[in-house]
PDB file of N, CA, C and O in Angstrom:
ATOM      1  N   LYS A   1     134.244-111.548 -38.192  1.00 75.00           N
ATOM      2  CA  LYS A   1     134.780-110.318 -37.569  1.00 75.00           C
ATOM      3  C   LYS A   1     136.071-110.000 -38.259  1.00 75.00           C
ATOM      4  O   LYS A   1     136.334-108.806 -38.629  1.00 75.00           O
ATOM      5  N   PRO A   2     137.068-110.824 -38.480  1.00 88.00           N
ATOM      6  CA  PRO A   2     138.474-110.422 -39.020  1.00 88.00           C
ATOM      7  C   PRO A   2     138.159-110.008 -40.485  1.00 88.00           C
ATOM      8  O   PRO A   2     138.933-109.021 -40.954  1.00 88.00           O
ATOM      9  N   PHE A   3     137.370-110.567 -41.071  1.00 92.00           N
ATOM     10  CA  PHE A   3     137.048-110.187 -42.679  1.00 92.00           C
ATOM     11  C   PHE A   3     136.577-108.929 -42.536  1.00 92.00           C
ATOM     12  O   PHE A   3     137.030-107.943 -43.476  1.00 92.00           O
ATOM     13  N   ALA A   4     135.580-108.458 -41.649  1.00 88.00           N
ATOM     14  CA  ALA A   4     135.216-107.003 -41.627  1.00 88.00           C
ATOM     15  C   ALA A   4     136.104-105.763 -41.363  1.00 88.00           C
ATOM     16  O   ALA A   4     136.256-104.917 -41.851  1.00 88.00           O
ATOM     17  N   ARG A   5     136.945-106.247 -40.454  1.00 91.00           N
ATOM     18  CA  ARG A   5     138.059-105.305 -39.887  1.00 91.00           C
ATOM     19  C   ARG A   5     139.056-105.076 -41.196  1.00 91.00           C
ATOM     20  O   ARG A   5     139.400-104.132 -41.421  1.00 91.00           O
ATOM     21  N   TRP A   6     139.379-106.214 -41.813  1.00 94.00           N
ATOM     22  CA  TRP A   6     140.307-106.116 -42.983  1.00 94.00           C
ATOM     23  C   TRP A   6     139.791-105.335 -44.119  1.00 94.00           C
ATOM     24  O   TRP A   6     140.238-104.530 -44.762  1.00 94.00           O
ATOM     25  N   ASP A   7     138.390-105.791 -44.277  1.00 94.00           N
ATOM     26  CA  ASP A   7     137.580-105.263 -45.289  1.00 94.00           C
ATOM     27  C   ASP A   7     137.447-103.452 -45.213  1.00 94.00           C
ATOM     28  O   ASP A   7     137.710-102.785 -46.166  1.00 94.00           O
ATOM     29  N   TYR A   8     137.421-103.049 -44.161  1.00 92.00           N
ATOM     30  CA  TYR A   8     137.344-101.706 -43.545  1.00 92.00           C
ATOM     31  C   TYR A   8     138.716-100.888 -44.028  1.00 92.00           C
ATOM     32  O   TYR A   8     138.908 -99.817 -44.671  1.00 92.00           O
ATOM     33  N   ALA A   9     139.883-101.741 -43.716  1.00 93.00           N
ATOM     34  CA  ALA A   9     141.198-101.261 -43.730  1.00 93.00           C
ATOM     35  C   ALA A   9     141.554-101.236 -45.492  1.00 93.00           C
ATOM     36  O   ALA A   9     141.962 -99.978 -45.979  1.00 93.00           O
ATOM     37  N   ILE A  10     141.237-102.243 -46.041  1.00 94.00           N
ATOM     38  CA  ILE A  10     141.399-102.240 -47.440  1.00 94.00           C
ATOM     39  C   ILE A  10     140.745-101.322 -48.497  1.00 94.00           C
ATOM     40  O   ILE A  10     141.210-100.684 -49.102  1.00 94.00           O
ATOM     41  N   VAL A  11     139.358-101.152 -47.954  1.00 93.00           N
ATOM     42  CA  VAL A  11     138.521-100.062 -48.572  1.00 93.00           C
ATOM     43  C   VAL A  11     138.887 -98.832 -48.472  1.00 93.00           C
ATOM     44  O   VAL A  11     138.926 -98.083 -49.300  1.00 93.00           O
ATOM     45  N   LEU A  12     139.360 -98.480 -47.386  1.00 92.00           N
ATOM     46  CA  LEU A  12     139.825 -96.837 -47.026  1.00 92.00           C
ATOM     47  C   LEU A  12     141.132 -96.917 -47.887  1.00 92.00           C
ATOM     48  O   LEU A  12     141.495 -95.731 -48.494  1.00 92.00           O
ATOM     49  N   PHE A  13     142.007 -97.819 -47.906  1.00 91.00           N
ATOM     50  CA  PHE A  13     143.332 -97.803 -48.606  1.00 91.00           C
ATOM     51  C   PHE A  13     142.970 -97.527 -50.137  1.00 91.00           C
ATOM     52  O   PHE A  13     143.444 -96.709 -50.881  1.00 91.00           O
ATOM     53  N   LEU A  14     142.215 -98.447 -50.689  1.00 91.00           N
ATOM     54  CA  LEU A  14     141.952 -98.350 -52.081  1.00 91.00           C
ATOM     55  C   LEU A  14     141.117 -97.185 -52.466  1.00 91.00           C
ATOM     56  O   LEU A  14     141.384 -96.369 -53.572  1.00 91.00           O
ATOM     57  N   GLY A  15     140.231 -96.939 -51.547  1.00 89.00           N
ATOM     58  CA  GLY A  15     139.615 -95.446 -51.791  1.00 89.00           C
ATOM     59  C   GLY A  15     140.409 -94.258 -51.901  1.00 89.00           C
ATOM     60  O   GLY A  15     140.135 -93.544 -52.640  1.00 89.00           O
ATOM     61  N   ALA A  16     141.177 -94.346 -50.967  1.00 89.00           N
ATOM     62  CA  ALA A  16     142.156 -93.035 -50.831  1.00 89.00           C
ATOM     63  C   ALA A  16     143.198 -93.072 -51.768  1.00 89.00           C
ATOM     64  O   ALA A  16     143.540 -91.783 -52.152  1.00 89.00           O
ATOM     65  N   GLY A  17     143.796 -94.273 -52.048  1.00 89.00           N
ATOM     66  CA  GLY A  17     144.881 -94.221 -52.768  1.00 89.00           C
ATOM     67  C   GLY A  17     144.641 -94.460 -54.393  1.00 89.00           C
ATOM     68  O   GLY A  17     145.213 -94.027 -55.278  1.00 89.00           O
ATOM     69  N   ALA A  18     143.847 -95.550 -54.637  1.00 91.00           N
ATOM     70  CA  ALA A  18     143.561 -96.161 -55.944  1.00 91.00           C
ATOM     71  C   ALA A  18     142.777 -95.102 -56.922  1.00 91.00           C
ATOM     72  O   ALA A  18     143.044 -94.960 -57.945  1.00 91.00           O
ATOM     73  N   VAL A  19     141.783 -94.799 -56.123  1.00 91.00           N
ATOM     74  CA  VAL A  19     140.778 -93.889 -56.958  1.00 91.00           C
ATOM     75  C   VAL A  19     141.495 -92.684 -57.528  1.00 91.00           C
ATOM     76  O   VAL A  19     141.288 -92.333 -58.616  1.00 91.00           O
ATOM     77  N   PRO A  20     141.982 -91.808 -56.582  1.00 92.00           N
ATOM     78  CA  PRO A  20     142.866 -90.682 -57.140  1.00 92.00           C
ATOM     79  C   PRO A  20     143.856 -91.088 -58.356  1.00 92.00           C
ATOM     80  O   PRO A  20     144.172 -90.301 -59.341  1.00 92.00           O
ATOM     81  N   LEU A  21     144.640 -92.389 -57.953  1.00 92.00           N
ATOM     82  CA  LEU A  21     145.683 -92.462 -58.977  1.00 92.00           C
ATOM     83  C   LEU A  21     145.134 -92.943 -60.505  1.00 92.00           C
ATOM     84  O   LEU A  21     145.565 -92.465 -61.657  1.00 92.00           O
ATOM     85  N   VAL A  22     144.135 -93.743 -60.253  1.00 94.00           N
ATOM     86  CA  VAL A  22     143.525 -94.109 -61.466  1.00 94.00           C
ATOM     87  C   VAL A  22     142.907 -92.973 -62.415  1.00 94.00           C
ATOM     88  O   VAL A  22     142.935 -93.042 -63.577  1.00 94.00           O
ATOM     89  N   THR A  23     142.277 -92.072 -61.495  1.00 92.00           N
ATOM     90  CA  THR A  23     141.602 -91.021 -62.135  1.00 92.00           C
ATOM     91  C   THR A  23     142.785 -90.139 -62.817  1.00 92.00           C
ATOM     92  O   THR A  23     142.668 -89.670 -63.905  1.00 92.00           O
ATOM     93  N   CYS A  24     144.029 -89.881 -62.177  1.00 93.00           N
ATOM     94  CA  CYS A  24     145.012 -89.348 -62.878  1.00 93.00           C
ATOM     95  C   CYS A  24     145.526 -89.847 -64.037  1.00 93.00           C
ATOM     96  O   CYS A  24     145.915 -89.077 -65.174  1.00 93.00           O
ATOM     97  N   LEU A  25     145.765 -91.276 -64.066  1.00 94.00           N
ATOM     98  CA  LEU A  25     146.141 -91.990 -65.146  1.00 94.00           C
ATOM     99  C   LEU A  25     145.369 -91.959 -66.163  1.00 94.00           C
ATOM    100  O   LEU A  25     145.596 -91.739 -67.391  1.00 94.00           O
ATOM    101  N   ILE A  26     143.926 -91.929 -66.114  1.00 95.00           N
ATOM    102  CA  ILE A  26     143.049 -91.949 -67.089  1.00 95.00           C
ATOM    103  C   ILE A  26     142.994 -90.583 -67.753  1.00 95.00           C
ATOM    104  O   ILE A  26     142.843 -90.481 -69.105  1.00 95.00           O
ATOM    105  N   THR A  27     142.838 -89.497 -66.887  1.00 93.00           N
ATOM    106  CA  THR A  27     142.855 -88.179 -67.490  1.00 93.00           C
ATOM    107  C   THR A  27     144.233 -87.760 -67.992  1.00 93.00           C
ATOM    108  O   THR A  27     144.416 -86.674 -68.785  1.00 93.00           O
ATOM    109  N   GLY A  28     145.254 -88.266 -67.615  1.00 91.00           N
ATOM    110  CA  GLY A  28     146.671 -87.886 -68.054  1.00 91.00           C
ATOM    111  C   GLY A  28     146.928 -86.579 -67.346  1.00 91.00           C
ATOM    112  O   GLY A  28     147.818 -85.924 -67.946  1.00 91.00           O
ATOM    113  N   GLY A  29     146.321 -86.180 -66.171  1.00 90.00           N
ATOM    114  CA  GLY A  29     146.806 -85.106 -65.682  1.00 90.00           C
ATOM    115  C   GLY A  29     146.019 -84.953 -64.209  1.00 90.00           C
ATOM    116  O   GLY A  29     145.820 -85.989 -63.572  1.00 90.00           O
ATOM    117  N   HIS A  30     146.004 -83.771 -63.724  1.00 91.00           N
ATOM    118  CA  HIS A  30     145.254 -83.479 -62.286  1.00 91.00           C
ATOM    119  C   HIS A  30     146.122 -84.099 -61.438  1.00 91.00           C
ATOM    120  O   HIS A  30     145.565 -84.819 -60.503  1.00 91.00           O
ATOM    121  N   TRP A  31     147.409 -84.319 -61.311  1.00 94.00           N
ATOM    122  CA  TRP A  31     148.114 -85.027 -60.352  1.00 94.00           C
ATOM    123  C   TRP A  31     148.078 -84.458 -58.847  1.00 94.00           C
ATOM    124  O   TRP A  31     148.345 -85.151 -57.934  1.00 94.00           O
ATOM    125  N   TRP A  32     147.755 -83.122 -58.681  1.00 93.00           N
ATOM    126  CA  TRP A  32     147.700 -82.505 -57.552  1.00 93.00           C
ATOM    127  C   TRP A  32     146.426 -83.194 -56.891  1.00 93.00           C
ATOM    128  O   TRP A  32     146.309 -83.238 -55.672  1.00 93.00           O
ATOM    129  N   SER A  33     145.477 -83.896 -57.640  1.00 93.00           N
ATOM    130  CA  SER A  33     144.347 -84.509 -56.856  1.00 93.00           C
ATOM    131  C   SER A  33     144.669 -85.733 -56.246  1.00 93.00           C
ATOM    132  O   SER A  33     143.927 -86.274 -55.441  1.00 93.00           O
ATOM    133  N   MET A  34     146.193 -86.078 -56.236  1.00 93.00           N
ATOM    134  CA  MET A  34     146.568 -87.298 -55.386  1.00 93.00           C
ATOM    135  C   MET A  34     146.612 -86.858 -54.073  1.00 93.00           C
ATOM    136  O   MET A  34     146.870 -87.497 -53.093  1.00 93.00           O
ATOM    137  N   MET A  35     146.367 -85.492 -53.730  1.00 94.00           N
ATOM    138  CA  MET A  35     146.305 -84.999 -52.303  1.00 94.00           C
ATOM    139  C   MET A  35     145.445 -85.760 -51.523  1.00 94.00           C
ATOM    140  O   MET A  35     145.474 -85.727 -50.333  1.00 94.00           O
ATOM    141  N   GLY A  36     144.491 -86.125 -52.178  1.00 93.00           N
ATOM    142  CA  GLY A  36     143.276 -86.895 -51.654  1.00 93.00           C
ATOM    143  C   GLY A  36     143.845 -88.178 -50.834  1.00 93.00           C
ATOM    144  O   GLY A  36     143.217 -88.712 -49.793  1.00 93.00           O
ATOM    145  N   ALA A  37     144.889 -88.707 -51.347  1.00 92.00           N
ATOM    146  CA  ALA A  37     145.423 -89.907 -50.843  1.00 92.00           C
ATOM    147  C   ALA A  37     146.064 -89.701 -49.281  1.00 92.00           C
ATOM    148  O   ALA A  37     146.246 -90.493 -48.592  1.00 92.00           O
ATOM    149  N   LEU A  38     146.295 -88.294 -49.158  1.00 93.00           N
ATOM    150  CA  LEU A  38     146.746 -88.165 -47.653  1.00 93.00           C
ATOM    151  C   LEU A  38     145.536 -88.234 -46.582  1.00 93.00           C
ATOM    152  O   LEU A  38     145.784 -88.610 -45.494  1.00 93.00           O
ATOM    153  N   ALA A  39     144.403 -88.498 -47.089  1.00 93.00           N
ATOM    154  CA  ALA A  39     143.247 -88.961 -46.063  1.00 93.00           C
ATOM    155  C   ALA A  39     143.651 -90.146 -45.566  1.00 93.00           C
ATOM    156  O   ALA A  39     142.949 -90.410 -44.298  1.00 93.00           O
ATOM    157  N   PHE A  40     144.257 -91.152 -46.286  1.00 92.00           N
ATOM    158  CA  PHE A  40     144.483 -92.357 -45.748  1.00 92.00           C
ATOM    159  C   PHE A  40     145.448 -92.484 -44.374  1.00 92.00           C
ATOM    160  O   PHE A  40     145.195 -92.900 -43.440  1.00 92.00           O
ATOM    161  N   LEU A  41     146.241 -91.258 -44.374  1.00 92.00           N
ATOM    162  CA  LEU A  41     147.098 -90.988 -43.219  1.00 92.00           C
ATOM    163  C   LEU A  41     146.141 -90.542 -41.920  1.00 92.00           C
ATOM    164  O   LEU A  41     146.383 -91.146 -40.901  1.00 92.00           O
ATOM    165  N   ALA A  42     145.227 -89.861 -42.251  1.00 92.00           N
ATOM    166  CA  ALA A  42     144.275 -89.543 -41.274  1.00 92.00           C
ATOM    167  C   ALA A  42     143.386 -90.785 -40.701  1.00 92.00           C
ATOM    168  O   ALA A  42     142.708 -90.723 -39.754  1.00 92.00           O
ATOM    169  N   ALA A  43     143.381 -91.720 -41.552  1.00 93.00           N
ATOM    170  CA  ALA A  43     142.416 -92.928 -41.345  1.00 93.00           C
ATOM    171  C   ALA A  43     143.049 -93.826 -40.606  1.00 93.00           C
ATOM    172  O   ALA A  43     142.484 -94.690 -40.061  1.00 93.00           O
ATOM    173  N   LEU A  44     144.503 -93.782 -40.357  1.00 94.00           N
ATOM    174  CA  LEU A  44     145.167 -94.668 -39.819  1.00 94.00           C
ATOM    175  C   LEU A  44     144.909 -95.046 -38.138  1.00 94.00           C
ATOM    176  O   LEU A  44     144.558 -95.997 -37.696  1.00 94.00           O
ATOM    177  N   PRO A  45     144.515 -93.925 -37.385  1.00 93.00           N
ATOM    178  CA  PRO A  45     143.948 -94.218 -36.171  1.00 93.00           C
ATOM    179  C   PRO A  45     142.589 -94.986 -36.119  1.00 93.00           C
ATOM    180  O   PRO A  45     142.209 -95.691 -35.097  1.00 93.00           O
ATOM    181  N   ALA A  46     141.806 -94.416 -37.223  1.00 91.00           N
ATOM    182  CA  ALA A  46     140.428 -95.259 -37.083  1.00 91.00           C
ATOM    183  C   ALA A  46     140.664 -96.633 -37.473  1.00 91.00           C
ATOM    184  O   ALA A  46     139.959 -97.472 -36.892  1.00 91.00           O
ATOM    185  N   ILE A  47     141.487 -97.021 -38.387  1.00 93.00           N
ATOM    186  CA  ILE A  47     141.923 -98.346 -38.637  1.00 93.00           C
ATOM    187  C   ILE A  47     142.270 -99.034 -37.341  1.00 93.00           C
ATOM    188  O   ILE A  47     142.091-100.294 -37.125  1.00 93.00           O
ATOM    189  N   ARG A  48     143.287 -98.453 -36.719  1.00 94.00           N
ATOM    190  CA  ARG A  48     143.726 -99.043 -35.531  1.00 94.00           C
ATOM    191  C   ARG A  48     142.499 -99.366 -34.483  1.00 94.00           C
ATOM    192  O   ARG A  48     142.596-100.419 -34.084  1.00 94.00           O
ATOM    193  N   SER A  49     141.745 -98.406 -34.485  1.00 92.00           N
ATOM    194  CA  SER A  49     140.741 -98.523 -33.623  1.00 92.00           C
ATOM    195  C   SER A  49     139.735 -99.729 -33.788  1.00 92.00           C
ATOM    196  O   SER A  49     139.445-100.560 -33.059  1.00 92.00           O
ATOM    197  N   VAL A  50     139.448 -99.859 -35.015  1.00 91.00           N
ATOM    198  CA  VAL A  50     138.540-101.052 -35.650  1.00 91.00           C
ATOM    199  C   VAL A  50     139.318-102.339 -35.237  1.00 91.00           C
ATOM    200  O   VAL A  50     138.867-103.268 -34.912  1.00 91.00           O
ATOM    201  N   PHE A  51     140.774-102.440 -35.454  1.00 93.00           N
ATOM    202  CA  PHE A  51     141.339-103.693 -35.110  1.00 93.00           C
ATOM    203  C   PHE A  51     141.560-103.835 -33.621  1.00 93.00           C
ATOM    204  O   PHE A  51     141.634-105.134 -33.408  1.00 93.00           O
ATOM    205  N   THR A  52     141.358-102.883 -32.857  1.00 92.00           N
ATOM    206  CA  THR A  52     141.808-103.102 -31.285  1.00 92.00           C
ATOM    207  C   THR A  52     140.577-102.901 -30.487  1.00 92.00           C
ATOM    208  O   THR A  52     140.598-103.254 -29.381  1.00 92.00           O
ATOM    209  N   THR A  53     139.669-102.683 -30.997  1.00 88.00           N
ATOM    210  CA  THR A  53     138.324-102.498 -30.222  1.00 88.00           C
ATOM    211  C   THR A  53     137.667-103.811 -30.141  1.00 88.00           C
ATOM    212  O   THR A  53     137.147-104.315 -31.055  1.00 88.00           O
ATOM    213  N   PRO A  54     137.592-104.372 -28.817  1.00 86.00           N
ATOM    214  CA  PRO A  54     136.912-105.650 -28.623  1.00 86.00           C
ATOM    215  C   PRO A  54     135.402-105.702 -28.817  1.00 86.00           C
ATOM    216  O   PRO A  54     134.925-106.641 -29.012  1.00 86.00           O
ATOM    217  N   ASP A  55     134.892-104.455 -28.357  1.00 85.00           N
ATOM    218  CA  ASP A  55     133.320-104.344 -28.229  1.00 85.00           C
ATOM    219  C   ASP A  55     132.675-103.866 -29.417  1.00 85.00           C
ATOM    220  O   ASP A  55     132.810-102.807 -29.861  1.00 85.00           O
ATOM    221  N   PRO A  56     131.910-104.646 -30.074  1.00 81.00           N
ATOM    222  CA  PRO A  56     131.463-104.259 -31.548  1.00 81.00           C
ATOM    223  C   PRO A  56     130.475-103.084 -31.272  1.00 81.00           C
ATOM    224  O   PRO A  56     130.260-102.417 -32.319  1.00 81.00           O
ATOM    225  N   ASN A  57     129.889-102.884 -30.142  1.00 83.00           N
ATOM    226  CA  ASN A  57     129.198-101.588 -29.944  1.00 83.00           C
ATOM    227  C   ASN A  57     129.851-100.276 -30.070  1.00 83.00           C
ATOM    228  O   ASN A  57     129.231 -99.294 -30.617  1.00 83.00           O
ATOM    229  N   GLU A  58     131.296-100.330 -29.748  1.00 83.00           N
ATOM    230  CA  GLU A  58     131.907 -99.114 -29.682  1.00 83.00           C
ATOM    231  C   GLU A  58     132.415 -98.817 -31.203  1.00 83.00           C
ATOM    232  O   GLU A  58     132.833 -97.657 -31.560  1.00 83.00           O
ATOM    233  N   LEU A  59     132.133 -99.695 -32.129  1.00 85.00           N
ATOM    234  CA  LEU A  59     132.470 -99.640 -33.517  1.00 85.00           C
ATOM    235  C   LEU A  59     131.585 -98.505 -34.263  1.00 85.00           C
ATOM    236  O   LEU A  59     131.799 -98.113 -35.249  1.00 85.00           O
ATOM    237  N   THR A  60     130.429 -98.370 -33.716  1.00 86.00           N
ATOM    238  CA  THR A  60     129.554 -97.377 -34.233  1.00 86.00           C
ATOM    239  C   THR A  60     130.059 -96.030 -34.351  1.00 86.00           C
ATOM    240  O   THR A  60     129.871 -95.315 -35.284  1.00 86.00           O
ATOM    241  N   ALA A  61     130.946 -95.754 -33.428  1.00 83.00           N
ATOM    242  CA  ALA A  61     131.651 -94.446 -33.593  1.00 83.00           C
ATOM    243  C   ALA A  61     132.403 -94.200 -34.624  1.00 83.00           C
ATOM    244  O   ALA A  61     132.705 -93.124 -35.183  1.00 83.00           O
ATOM    245  N   MET A  62     132.849 -95.436 -35.168  1.00 86.00           N
ATOM    246  CA  MET A  62     133.885 -95.331 -36.422  1.00 86.00           C
ATOM    247  C   MET A  62     133.039 -94.757 -37.729  1.00 86.00           C
ATOM    248  O   MET A  62     133.610 -94.469 -38.582  1.00 86.00           O
ATOM    249  N   LEU A  63     131.657 -95.056 -37.774  1.00 86.00           N
ATOM    250  CA  LEU A  63     130.774 -94.555 -38.696  1.00 86.00           C
ATOM    251  C   LEU A  63     131.009 -93.056 -38.834  1.00 86.00           C
ATOM    252  O   LEU A  63     131.128 -92.504 -39.945  1.00 86.00           O
ATOM    253  N   ALA A  64     131.030 -92.026 -37.798  1.00 88.00           N
ATOM    254  CA  ALA A  64     131.139 -90.769 -37.654  1.00 88.00           C
ATOM    255  C   ALA A  64     132.737 -90.466 -38.288  1.00 88.00           C
ATOM    256  O   ALA A  64     132.776 -89.549 -38.898  1.00 88.00           O
ATOM    257  N   ARG A  65     133.497 -91.265 -37.740  1.00 89.00           N
ATOM    258  CA  ARG A  65     134.959 -90.752 -38.088  1.00 89.00           C
ATOM    259  C   ARG A  65     135.048 -91.210 -39.765  1.00 89.00           C
ATOM    260  O   ARG A  65     135.707 -90.540 -40.365  1.00 89.00           O
ATOM    261  N   THR A  66     134.551 -92.205 -40.086  1.00 92.00           N
ATOM    262  CA  THR A  66     134.602 -92.587 -41.470  1.00 92.00           C
ATOM    263  C   THR A  66     133.958 -91.363 -42.439  1.00 92.00           C
ATOM    264  O   THR A  66     134.421 -91.080 -43.374  1.00 92.00           O
ATOM    265  N   GLY A  67     132.907 -90.912 -41.996  1.00 93.00           N
ATOM    266  CA  GLY A  67     132.131 -89.746 -42.513  1.00 93.00           C
ATOM    267  C   GLY A  67     133.085 -88.550 -42.749  1.00 93.00           C
ATOM    268  O   GLY A  67     133.164 -87.911 -43.639  1.00 93.00           O
ATOM    269  N   GLY A  68     133.814 -88.369 -41.502  1.00 93.00           N
ATOM    270  CA  GLY A  68     134.533 -87.284 -41.400  1.00 93.00           C
ATOM    271  C   GLY A  68     135.828 -87.345 -42.560  1.00 93.00           C
ATOM    272  O   GLY A  68     136.279 -86.583 -43.235  1.00 93.00           O
ATOM    273  N   LEU A  69     136.295 -88.768 -42.523  1.00 93.00           N
ATOM    274  CA  LEU A  69     137.489 -88.910 -43.548  1.00 93.00           C
ATOM    275  C   LEU A  69     137.021 -88.991 -44.956  1.00 93.00           C
ATOM    276  O   LEU A  69     137.780 -88.474 -45.857  1.00 93.00           O
ATOM    277  N   LEU A  70     135.661 -88.970 -45.253  1.00 93.00           N
ATOM    278  CA  LEU A  70     135.182 -88.883 -46.620  1.00 93.00           C
ATOM    279  C   LEU A  70     135.274 -87.540 -46.894  1.00 93.00           C
ATOM    280  O   LEU A  70     135.445 -87.031 -48.054  1.00 93.00           O
ATOM    281  N   MET A  71     134.716 -86.624 -45.806  1.00 95.00           N
ATOM    282  CA  MET A  71     134.703 -85.188 -46.270  1.00 95.00           C
ATOM    283  C   MET A  71     136.327 -84.648 -46.456  1.00 95.00           C
ATOM    284  O   MET A  71     136.339 -83.708 -47.289  1.00 95.00           O
ATOM    285  N   LEU A  72     137.098 -85.222 -45.586  1.00 95.00           N
ATOM    286  CA  LEU A  72     138.634 -84.793 -45.754  1.00 95.00           C
ATOM    287  C   LEU A  72     139.074 -85.248 -47.135  1.00 95.00           C
ATOM    288  O   LEU A  72     139.681 -84.216 -47.839  1.00 95.00           O
ATOM    289  N   PHE A  73     138.844 -86.481 -47.646  1.00 95.00           N
ATOM    290  CA  PHE A  73     139.338 -86.809 -48.741  1.00 95.00           C
ATOM    291  C   PHE A  73     138.571 -86.107 -50.045  1.00 95.00           C
ATOM    292  O   PHE A  73     139.354 -85.621 -50.920  1.00 95.00           O
ATOM    293  N   THR A  74     137.370 -85.798 -49.835  1.00 94.00           N
ATOM    294  CA  THR A  74     136.765 -85.000 -51.018  1.00 94.00           C
ATOM    295  C   THR A  74     137.307 -83.535 -51.047  1.00 94.00           C
ATOM    296  O   THR A  74     137.537 -83.123 -52.079  1.00 94.00           O
ATOM    297  N   LEU A  75     137.579 -82.951 -49.894  1.00 96.00           N
ATOM    298  CA  LEU A  75     138.026 -81.582 -49.957  1.00 96.00           C
ATOM    299  C   LEU A  75     139.556 -81.675 -50.576  1.00 96.00           C
ATOM    300  O   LEU A  75     139.872 -80.783 -51.626  1.00 96.00           O
ATOM    301  N   LEU A  76     140.362 -82.510 -50.160  1.00 95.00           N
ATOM    302  CA  LEU A  76     141.681 -82.629 -50.682  1.00 95.00           C
ATOM    303  C   LEU A  76     141.666 -82.916 -52.126  1.00 95.00           C
ATOM    304  O   LEU A  76     142.527 -82.319 -52.902  1.00 95.00           O
ATOM    305  N   PHE A  77     140.854 -83.840 -52.509  1.00 94.00           N
ATOM    306  CA  PHE A  77     140.850 -84.293 -53.910  1.00 94.00           C
ATOM    307  C   PHE A  77     140.249 -83.193 -54.844  1.00 94.00           C
ATOM    308  O   PHE A  77     141.003 -82.871 -55.925  1.00 94.00           O
ATOM    309  N   ALA A  78     139.355 -82.521 -54.319  1.00 95.00           N
ATOM    310  CA  ALA A  78     138.805 -81.387 -55.186  1.00 95.00           C
ATOM    311  C   ALA A  78     139.739 -80.182 -55.301  1.00 95.00           C
ATOM    312  O   ALA A  78     139.882 -79.536 -56.352  1.00 95.00           O
ATOM    313  N   LEU A  79     140.558 -79.854 -54.090  1.00 95.00           N
ATOM    314  CA  LEU A  79     141.444 -78.882 -54.004  1.00 95.00           C
ATOM    315  C   LEU A  79     142.417 -79.200 -55.074  1.00 95.00           C
ATOM    316  O   LEU A  79     142.929 -78.509 -55.806  1.00 95.00           O
ATOM    317  N   GLY A  80     143.026 -80.267 -55.038  1.00 94.00           N
ATOM    318  CA  GLY A  80     144.058 -80.712 -56.015  1.00 94.00           C
ATOM    319  C   GLY A  80     143.696 -80.905 -57.427  1.00 94.00           C
ATOM    320  O   GLY A  80     144.340 -80.349 -58.422  1.00 94.00           O
ATOM    321  N   TRP A  81     142.415 -81.108 -57.651  1.00 93.00           N
ATOM    322  CA  TRP A  81     141.771 -81.100 -59.134  1.00 93.00           C
ATOM    323  C   TRP A  81     141.771 -79.611 -59.376  1.00 93.00           C
ATOM    324  O   TRP A  81     142.103 -79.657 -60.802  1.00 93.00           O
ATOM    325  N   GLN A  82     141.691 -78.849 -58.722  1.00 93.00           N
ATOM    326  CA  GLN A  82     141.461 -77.319 -59.215  1.00 93.00           C
ATOM    327  C   GLN A  82     142.807 -76.633 -59.468  1.00 93.00           C
ATOM    328  O   GLN A  82     143.065 -75.803 -60.113  1.00 93.00           O
ATOM    329  N   LEU A  83     143.971 -77.198 -58.845  1.00 89.00           N
ATOM    330  CA  LEU A  83     145.249 -76.761 -59.077  1.00 89.00           C
ATOM    331  C   LEU A  83     145.874 -77.118 -60.244  1.00 89.00           C
ATOM    332  O   LEU A  83     145.778 -77.988 -60.786  1.00 89.00           O
TER     333      LEU A  83
END
């Protein structure tokens, strides 16, 4: 259980932070796409819930929240890419 909880937090952190950063470094531009990293701030309540929820059945709700976070990241990243 602790591995899965840390895995969830680390994957969200790397996905929201490292992916935009590496993309900007490789392309040498599109720095506004780093706005996608702001999605990690919105992920903090979900991460907290994953670490504090004792009942594994309640974690199913995190799947919906994670999907919403993915949509938020995508919108912020794409908007930043266009700026």
